[in-house]
Short mmCIF file of C-alpha atoms in Angstrom, two decimals:
data_model
loop_
_atom_site.label_atom_id
_atom_site.label_comp_id
_atom_site.label_asym_id
_atom_site.label_seq_id
_atom_site.Cartn_x
_atom_site.Cartn_y
_atom_site.Cartn_z
CA UNK S 3 6.15 95.72 139.17
CA UNK S 4 2.78 96.42 138.43
CA UNK S 5 0.90 99.73 136.31
CA UNK S 6 -1.81 101.28 137.07
CA UNK S 7 -3.07 104.11 134.52
CA UNK S 8 -4.36 106.85 137.45
CA UNK S 9 -6.70 108.45 135.60
CA UNK S 10 -9.30 111.63 136.86
CA UNK S 11 -12.12 110.65 139.70
CA UNK S 12 -15.74 110.95 138.69
CA UNK S 13 -18.14 111.09 141.45
CA UNK S 14 -20.75 108.93 139.61
CA UNK S 15 -18.14 106.40 139.19
CA UNK S 16 -16.08 106.43 142.19
CA UNK S 17 -17.51 106.34 144.46
CA UNK S 18 -15.94 104.98 146.55
CA UNK S 19 -12.29 107.45 146.43
CA UNK S 20 -14.84 109.93 147.35
CA UNK S 21 -15.18 111.75 150.89
CA UNK S 22 -17.93 113.82 151.73
CA UNK S 23 -18.51 117.84 153.04
CA UNK S 24 -20.94 119.26 154.15
CA UNK S 25 -21.44 122.72 152.03
CA UNK S 26 -24.75 124.05 149.96
CA UNK S 27 -23.57 126.24 147.50
CA UNK S 28 -25.31 128.90 148.55
CA UNK S 29 -21.65 128.56 150.67
CA UNK S 30 -19.22 127.65 148.00
CA UNK S 31 -19.99 127.54 144.81
CA UNK S 32 -16.77 126.12 143.01
CA UNK S 33 -17.35 126.76 139.15
CA UNK S 34 -16.98 130.28 139.81
CA UNK S 35 -14.18 130.47 142.70
CA UNK S 36 -12.68 128.81 140.91
CA UNK S 37 -12.78 131.08 138.10
CA UNK S 38 -13.01 133.97 138.87
CA UNK S 39 -8.94 134.47 138.64
CA UNK S 40 -8.23 133.93 142.60
CA UNK S 41 -6.25 130.25 141.88
CA UNK S 42 -4.62 130.32 138.96
CA UNK S 43 -4.02 125.89 139.19
CA UNK S 44 -7.50 124.55 138.92
CA UNK S 45 -8.48 123.28 135.74
CA UNK S 46 -12.10 122.00 135.50
CA UNK S 47 -13.38 119.15 132.61
CA UNK S 48 -16.62 117.79 131.18
CA UNK S 49 -15.95 114.63 132.36
CA UNK S 50 -17.14 111.58 129.15
CA UNK S 51 -19.34 109.41 131.22
CA UNK S 52 -23.17 111.93 130.72
CA UNK S 53 -24.14 111.69 134.17
CA UNK S 54 -21.22 114.05 135.04
CA UNK S 55 -20.48 116.75 136.51
CA UNK S 56 -18.54 119.74 136.83
CA UNK S 57 -14.76 118.59 138.20
CA UNK S 58 -12.37 120.44 139.34
CA UNK S 59 -8.60 119.46 138.68
CA UNK S 60 -6.12 120.44 140.86
CA UNK S 61 -3.24 120.63 143.42
CA UNK S 62 -3.48 122.45 147.24
CA UNK S 63 -0.58 121.52 149.64
CA UNK S 64 1.42 119.74 148.03
CA UNK S 65 -1.64 117.35 146.72
CA UNK S 66 -3.39 115.97 143.03
CA UNK S 67 -7.36 116.73 144.64
CA UNK S 68 -10.53 117.09 142.17
CA UNK S 69 -13.11 118.37 143.50
CA UNK S 70 -17.28 118.54 142.70
CA UNK S 71 -20.31 119.41 144.29
CA UNK S 72 -23.77 118.45 144.66
CA UNK S 73 -27.08 121.44 146.20
CA UNK S 74 -25.76 120.32 148.86
CA UNK S 75 -22.35 118.32 150.28
CA UNK S 76 -18.90 119.34 148.75
CA UNK S 77 -17.43 116.09 147.60
CA UNK S 78 -13.85 115.97 146.76
CA UNK S 79 -10.89 113.21 146.52
CA UNK S 80 -7.17 113.63 147.26
CA UNK S 81 -4.35 111.62 144.74
CA UNK S 82 -1.59 109.49 146.52
CA UNK S 83 1.06 107.60 145.22
CA UNK S 84 0.54 103.56 146.51
CA UNK S 85 3.67 103.86 148.58
CA UNK S 86 2.05 102.05 151.67
CA UNK S 87 1.49 98.42 150.02
CA UNK S 88 0.97 95.43 152.62
CA UNK S 89 2.46 91.62 151.38
CA UNK S 90 0.38 88.88 152.17
CA UNK S 91 2.41 86.21 149.79
CA UNK S 92 4.08 83.86 151.95
CA UNK S 93 6.87 81.37 150.69
CA UNK S 94 5.26 77.98 149.80
CA UNK S 95 7.37 74.15 148.96
CA UNK S 96 10.62 72.77 149.22
CA UNK S 97 12.03 76.31 150.41
CA UNK S 98 8.65 76.63 151.82
CA UNK S 99 7.77 78.13 155.50
CA UNK S 100 6.97 76.33 158.29
CA UNK S 101 2.99 77.34 160.34
CA UNK S 102 4.66 78.65 163.01
CA UNK S 103 6.58 80.93 161.13
CA UNK S 104 3.42 81.45 158.61
CA UNK S 105 1.27 82.10 161.41
CA UNK S 106 3.26 84.90 162.26
CA UNK S 107 3.76 86.26 159.18
CA UNK S 108 -0.73 86.56 159.05
CA UNK S 109 0.03 87.87 162.50
CA UNK S 110 2.21 89.77 161.70
CA UNK S 111 -0.32 91.42 158.65
CA UNK S 112 -2.75 91.74 160.03
CA UNK S 113 -0.94 94.42 162.36
CA UNK S 114 0.12 96.18 159.96
CA UNK S 115 -3.39 96.56 157.58
CA UNK S 116 -5.19 97.83 160.89
CA UNK S 117 -1.98 100.76 161.29
CA UNK S 118 -3.02 101.23 158.12
CA UNK S 119 -6.09 102.54 158.33
CA UNK S 120 -5.44 104.11 161.05
CA UNK S 121 -2.83 105.70 159.19
CA UNK S 122 -5.66 106.14 155.88
CA UNK S 123 -8.01 107.49 158.73
CA UNK S 124 -5.42 109.92 160.21
CA UNK S 125 -4.82 111.15 156.90
CA UNK S 126 -8.27 112.00 156.18
CA UNK S 127 -8.74 114.22 158.68
CA UNK S 128 -5.82 116.23 157.88
CA UNK S 129 -6.81 116.16 154.19
CA UNK S 130 -10.81 117.70 155.52
CA UNK S 131 -8.68 120.02 157.28
CA UNK S 132 -6.67 121.79 155.00
CA UNK S 133 -9.68 122.12 153.09
CA UNK S 134 -11.63 123.89 154.93
CA UNK S 135 -9.33 125.81 155.75
CA UNK S 136 -8.56 126.76 151.70
CA UNK S 137 -12.42 127.41 150.84
CA UNK S 138 -12.02 128.99 154.31
CA UNK S 139 -15.36 126.93 155.54
CA UNK S 140 -15.37 128.53 158.83
CA UNK S 141 -16.66 132.16 158.01
CA UNK S 142 -20.69 131.98 157.27
CA UNK S 143 -20.89 133.27 153.71
CA UNK S 144 -25.19 133.40 153.17
CA UNK S 145 -24.63 136.09 157.05
CA UNK S 146 -21.96 137.96 154.59
CA UNK S 147 -24.17 138.50 151.53
CA UNK S 148 -27.57 139.47 153.94
CA UNK S 149 -25.15 142.04 156.01
CA UNK S 150 -23.49 143.11 152.48
CA UNK S 151 -27.35 143.40 150.78
CA UNK S 152 -28.65 144.89 153.65
CA UNK S 153 -25.51 148.36 153.05
CA UNK S 154 -25.63 148.30 149.66
CA UNK S 155 -28.76 147.36 146.83
CA UNK S 156 -26.96 146.64 144.09
CA UNK S 157 -24.12 144.10 145.19
CA UNK S 158 -27.72 142.13 146.04
CA UNK S 159 -29.01 142.04 143.01
CA UNK S 160 -25.62 140.65 141.96
CA UNK S 161 -26.05 138.47 145.09
CA UNK S 162 -29.31 137.26 143.81
CA UNK S 163 -27.32 135.55 141.47
CA UNK S 164 -23.82 135.54 141.65
CA UNK S 165 -24.45 133.16 145.62
CA UNK S 166 -21.59 131.16 146.55
CA UNK S 167 -18.39 133.05 145.68
CA UNK S 168 -15.98 132.39 148.62
CA UNK S 169 -12.20 133.80 149.18
CA UNK S 170 -9.74 131.56 149.43
CA UNK S 171 -6.72 130.97 151.44
CA UNK S 172 -3.95 130.07 149.53
CA UNK S 173 -0.52 129.06 150.26
CA UNK S 174 1.37 133.19 150.24
CA UNK S 175 4.48 131.81 148.07
CA UNK S 176 2.00 130.30 145.33
CA UNK S 177 -0.12 133.48 145.51
CA UNK S 178 2.87 135.70 145.22
CA UNK S 179 4.52 134.25 142.83
CA UNK S 180 1.45 133.34 139.90
CA UNK S 181 -0.35 137.20 140.95
CA UNK S 182 3.47 139.17 139.88
CA UNK S 183 2.44 137.25 136.85
CA UNK S 184 -0.74 139.06 136.56
CA UNK S 185 0.77 142.43 135.45
CA UNK S 186 -0.70 143.39 131.91
CA UNK S 187 -2.03 139.92 131.49
CA UNK S 188 -5.44 138.20 130.92
CA UNK S 189 -6.38 134.85 132.95
CA UNK S 190 -6.18 132.06 130.54
CA UNK S 191 -2.42 132.93 129.36
CA UNK S 192 -1.55 133.72 133.46
CA UNK S 193 -2.75 129.80 133.94
CA UNK S 194 -0.68 129.11 131.01
CA UNK S 195 2.48 130.98 132.90
CA UNK S 196 2.05 129.84 135.81
CA UNK S 197 1.77 126.02 134.41
CA UNK S 198 4.84 126.25 132.67
CA UNK S 199 6.72 127.53 135.50
CA UNK S 200 5.47 124.14 137.93
CA UNK S 201 6.62 122.46 134.74
CA UNK S 202 9.94 124.11 134.54
CA UNK S 203 10.68 124.65 137.92
CA UNK S 204 8.37 122.04 140.55
CA UNK S 205 8.75 118.46 141.50
CA UNK S 206 5.86 116.22 139.68
CA UNK S 207 2.92 114.75 141.84
CA UNK S 208 0.94 113.15 139.82
CA UNK S 209 -0.37 112.02 136.21
CA UNK S 210 -4.00 111.71 135.27
CA UNK S 211 -5.15 110.41 132.24
CA UNK S 212 -1.71 111.07 130.73
CA UNK S 213 -2.11 114.40 132.30
CA UNK S 214 0.58 115.87 134.37
CA UNK S 215 0.70 117.39 138.05
CA UNK S 216 3.26 119.43 139.61
CA UNK S 217 3.71 121.32 143.06
CA UNK S 218 4.60 124.64 142.82
CA UNK S 219 8.27 125.03 143.69
CA UNK S 220 9.45 126.61 146.70
CA UNK S 221 11.55 129.58 146.91
CA UNK S 222 15.16 128.01 146.69
CA UNK S 223 13.85 126.74 143.47
CA UNK S 224 12.29 129.96 142.66
CA UNK S 225 15.94 131.96 142.82
CA UNK S 226 18.38 130.07 141.69
CA UNK S 227 20.68 131.64 139.05
CA UNK S 228 19.07 129.92 136.04
CA UNK S 229 15.62 130.78 137.19
CA UNK S 230 15.57 134.35 134.96
CA UNK S 231 16.98 133.08 131.48
CA UNK S 232 14.27 129.62 130.93
CA UNK S 233 11.71 132.01 131.89
CA UNK S 234 12.66 134.14 129.86
CA UNK S 235 12.92 131.08 127.39
CA UNK S 236 9.12 129.71 128.19
CA UNK S 237 7.53 133.64 127.09
CA UNK S 238 7.16 135.50 130.44
CA UNK S 239 9.39 138.34 129.32
CA UNK S 240 10.49 140.92 131.91
CA UNK S 241 8.02 139.17 134.99
CA UNK S 242 10.67 136.04 134.48
CA UNK S 243 13.65 138.92 136.26
CA UNK S 244 10.38 139.88 139.04
CA UNK S 245 10.20 136.39 139.77
CA UNK S 246 13.86 135.60 140.48
CA UNK S 247 14.91 138.50 141.72
CA UNK S 248 11.95 138.91 144.69
CA UNK S 249 12.68 135.15 145.48
CA UNK S 250 16.34 135.68 145.45
CA UNK S 251 15.25 139.22 148.00
CA UNK S 252 13.20 137.01 150.31
CA UNK S 253 15.69 134.73 151.27
CA UNK S 254 18.72 136.84 151.41
CA UNK S 255 16.81 139.28 153.66
CA UNK S 256 13.94 137.92 154.95
CA UNK S 257 13.64 133.26 154.96
CA UNK S 258 11.52 130.88 154.34
CA UNK S 259 9.34 132.01 156.53
CA UNK S 260 8.48 135.57 156.64
CA UNK S 261 6.14 135.81 154.02
CA UNK S 262 3.47 133.21 156.21
CA UNK S 263 4.93 135.24 159.18
CA UNK S 264 2.75 138.39 157.50
CA UNK S 265 -0.61 136.72 158.08
CA UNK S 266 -0.18 137.59 161.85
CA UNK S 267 0.73 141.48 161.06
CA UNK S 268 -1.90 144.31 159.70
CA UNK S 269 -2.68 144.71 156.60
CA UNK S 270 -0.99 148.01 155.95
CA UNK S 271 2.03 146.82 157.04
CA UNK S 272 1.33 143.17 155.50
CA UNK S 273 0.88 145.46 152.00
CA UNK S 274 3.80 147.84 152.35
CA UNK S 275 6.36 144.64 152.88
CA UNK S 276 5.50 143.14 149.68
CA UNK S 277 5.10 146.26 147.80
CA UNK S 278 9.11 146.43 148.42
CA UNK S 279 9.73 143.06 146.15
CA UNK S 280 10.13 143.93 142.48
CA UNK S 281 7.51 143.18 140.47
CA UNK S 282 4.77 143.93 143.21
CA UNK S 283 3.03 146.76 143.09
CA UNK S 284 -0.53 147.75 145.13
CA UNK S 285 -3.09 145.94 143.32
CA UNK S 286 -0.95 142.89 142.89
CA UNK S 287 0.22 142.96 147.16
CA UNK S 288 -3.16 143.98 147.92
CA UNK S 289 -4.74 140.78 145.79
CA UNK S 290 -1.41 138.34 147.99
CA UNK S 291 -2.40 140.73 151.32
CA UNK S 292 -6.36 139.01 150.26
CA UNK S 293 -5.81 135.84 148.68
CA UNK S 294 -3.20 134.11 151.47
CA UNK S 295 -2.50 136.83 154.15
CA UNK S 296 -5.98 136.98 155.60
CA UNK S 297 -6.29 140.25 155.25
CA UNK S 298 -10.01 140.10 153.83
CA UNK S 299 -10.22 144.00 154.69
CA UNK S 300 -8.08 144.67 151.68
CA UNK S 301 -9.29 145.14 147.87
CA UNK S 302 -7.37 144.82 145.46
CA UNK S 303 -7.89 147.94 142.46
CA UNK S 304 -7.82 147.69 138.49
CA UNK S 305 -9.13 149.64 135.67
CA UNK S 306 -11.97 146.40 136.22
CA UNK S 307 -12.64 147.81 140.11
CA UNK S 308 -12.62 151.38 139.28
CA UNK S 309 -14.78 151.55 136.05
CA UNK S 310 -16.92 149.69 138.57
CA UNK S 311 -17.11 152.19 141.29
CA UNK S 312 -17.26 154.74 138.52
CA UNK S 313 -20.30 152.46 135.95
CA UNK S 314 -23.04 151.09 139.34
CA UNK S 315 -21.36 153.82 142.07
CA UNK S 316 -21.27 156.68 140.50
CA UNK S 317 -18.10 157.08 141.81
CA UNK S 318 -16.10 160.54 140.67
CA UNK S 319 -13.03 161.02 141.50
CA UNK S 320 -12.10 164.82 142.07
CA UNK S 321 -9.59 166.28 139.73
CA UNK S 322 -9.64 162.40 137.57
CA UNK S 323 -6.78 160.61 136.99
CA UNK S 324 -6.54 158.99 133.78
CA UNK S 325 -4.57 156.01 135.49
CA UNK S 326 -4.80 154.48 139.13
CA UNK S 327 -3.04 156.25 140.71
CA UNK S 328 -1.95 155.56 144.85
CA UNK S 329 -4.30 158.38 145.84
CA UNK S 330 -7.09 156.51 143.67
CA UNK S 331 -6.02 153.39 145.15
CA UNK S 332 -6.46 154.63 148.65
CA UNK S 333 -9.92 156.16 147.44
CA UNK S 334 -11.85 153.03 146.15
CA UNK S 335 -10.62 150.95 149.07
CA UNK S 336 -11.44 153.16 151.24
CA UNK S 337 -14.35 154.08 150.02
CA UNK S 338 -15.78 150.20 149.45
CA UNK S 339 -14.23 149.34 153.12
CA UNK S 340 -16.75 151.72 154.34
CA UNK S 341 -19.55 150.59 152.36
CA UNK S 342 -19.24 146.96 152.60
CA UNK S 343 -17.63 146.76 157.18
CA UNK S 344 -14.35 144.74 157.84
CA UNK S 345 -14.86 141.64 154.67
CA UNK S 346 -14.86 144.80 152.19
CA UNK S 347 -12.03 142.44 149.89
CA UNK S 348 -15.26 139.16 149.63
CA UNK S 349 -17.77 141.58 148.43
CA UNK S 350 -15.55 143.10 145.85
CA UNK S 351 -14.77 140.01 144.82
CA UNK S 352 -18.18 138.89 143.81
CA UNK S 353 -18.67 142.05 142.33
CA UNK S 354 -15.47 141.25 139.96
CA UNK S 355 -16.46 137.14 139.56
CA UNK S 356 -20.32 139.60 138.29
CA UNK S 357 -18.11 141.65 135.41
CA UNK S 358 -16.10 138.69 133.89
CA UNK S 359 -17.05 138.56 130.05
CA UNK S 360 -16.88 134.54 130.95
CA UNK S 361 -19.40 134.92 133.64
CA UNK S 362 -22.64 137.12 131.91
CA UNK S 363 -24.78 134.81 130.30
CA UNK S 364 -25.77 134.20 134.19
CA UNK S 365 -27.01 137.25 134.13
CA UNK S 366 -29.78 136.50 131.40
CA UNK S 367 -33.21 136.22 133.22
CA UNK S 368 -31.04 134.36 136.02
CA UNK S 369 -33.94 132.20 137.75
CA UNK S 370 -35.31 130.96 135.06
CA UNK S 371 -31.86 129.90 133.57
CA UNK S 372 -30.65 128.76 137.05
CA UNK S 373 -34.05 126.50 137.49
CA UNK S 374 -32.88 125.23 134.78
CA UNK S 375 -30.16 124.14 135.68
CA UNK S 376 -30.98 122.97 139.64
CA UNK S 377 -33.78 120.84 137.50
CA UNK S 378 -30.81 119.28 135.33
CA UNK S 379 -28.13 118.72 138.25
CA UNK S 380 -30.44 116.62 140.25
CA UNK S 381 -31.75 114.42 137.43
CA UNK S 382 -27.60 114.20 136.18
CA UNK S 383 -27.08 112.45 139.79
CA UNK S 384 -29.98 110.42 140.19
CA UNK S 385 -28.53 107.15 138.90
CA UNK S 386 -25.38 107.76 141.92
CA UNK S 387 -26.99 108.83 144.79
CA UNK S 388 -29.09 105.49 143.98
CA UNK S 389 -25.95 103.44 143.91
CA UNK S 390 -24.04 106.03 146.99
CA UNK S 391 -24.32 105.96 150.41
CA UNK S 392 -22.62 107.12 153.48
CA UNK S 393 -20.76 107.02 156.25
CA UNK S 394 -20.56 108.03 159.53
CA UNK S 395 -16.65 109.06 158.77
CA UNK S 396 -17.04 110.80 155.91
CA UNK S 397 -16.32 107.63 153.07
CA UNK S 398 -18.54 107.30 149.89
CA UNK S 399 -19.12 104.01 148.56
CA UNK S 400 -20.90 101.81 146.44
CA UNK S 401 -23.40 99.21 147.49
CA UNK S 402 -21.53 97.68 144.35
CA UNK S 403 -17.73 98.59 144.89
CA UNK S 404 -15.43 99.46 142.30
CA UNK S 405 -12.00 100.72 143.36
CA UNK S 406 -10.70 103.38 140.53
CA UNK S 407 -7.87 101.12 139.97
CA UNK S 408 -9.28 98.25 138.38
CA UNK S 409 -8.59 100.78 135.50
CA UNK S 410 -5.35 99.11 133.93
CA UNK S 411 -2.59 101.42 132.38
CA UNK S 412 1.51 102.43 132.30
CA UNK S 413 2.12 105.38 133.25
CA UNK S 414 6.05 107.00 134.37
CA UNK S 415 5.21 106.96 137.76
CA UNK S 416 4.60 104.33 140.61
CA UNK S 417 2.21 102.32 141.34
CA UNK S 418 -0.60 104.24 142.34
CA UNK S 419 -3.73 104.36 144.22
CA UNK S 420 -7.16 106.97 144.58
CA UNK S 421 -7.64 107.26 147.95
#
């Protein structure tokens, strides 16, 4: 079978592979949202073409995605194996078929092609719904920013620079076991651990430019008796035992659907249920509640947030403790909930993002820098806009179509295409 070397899609050169959602940067900024410590599965890469802007590739819902954005549009590409190929070859020669048989074969091929188009359209609708759900695009972020800014002058100053920081709605299993890895850790190391976990126990989904993407392991895979030893060899340390024991405890005591079911219970009940798992403290439980269980009022408190409360809000705890106690966690959380309201966890994530070292340069002459960045981004997209048009169903096409799968190579997977 002919093999195709799949490559990371780039908006300016593989436009027919992409679909579009109307979404302004004030509602979502990928560079901030995907890099502020919520999800550890996305990798940013600067494409080899000078006209490309930042693209993010990662795994969501058992699929590999690349997402990018322009000022008012979110673009996404989903990679899938080419397992629905319609064969149109007709036998000829002495062993050939009759004219009637040939016509019948052509009719069947046309019917199969129509069915494939209908199936593809349905899949596109499902993909769009999945992406909207993941980024929680039904929540009006600009309205929340205005509300938080009106109640909090400090937030307003931060909001002018860090727009579009949005909470993700992650898969609860992936979110929980990723955050168990965060204990005494930092973002770049956590990313490496999560990737090694997926490589060791997850299923291979796709390969792009020699980079393999794996699905997150199932609860059953994580609960296996061999997991702890395997993960210790991979550098997980004491976290290896917590990962295996938590998965086993969930399956033994609750079942596969338990985590997702916590979305429908009150915040405090969900948090306390998570805290009963090995390796899950209050901060990790709050992260999981906020980022996967629809608890928008959960406010995770770590040393960074504690420092923000003291430095920027003059928060002073009675009998100042040396570390974060349960009482301090609750008191600071209540302080921010009273200030920001029912979406306090979302507001806290904006301040947390603004406090990360990697984003400090954004605070330097921010208005000048943002104006220049927007101008540069618009310039890089000039060529792309000249070659792309959007059709009614949201699909984009080149005026001179060129498939992303025309680039050939050899991979260890089945023949694949970008759709």
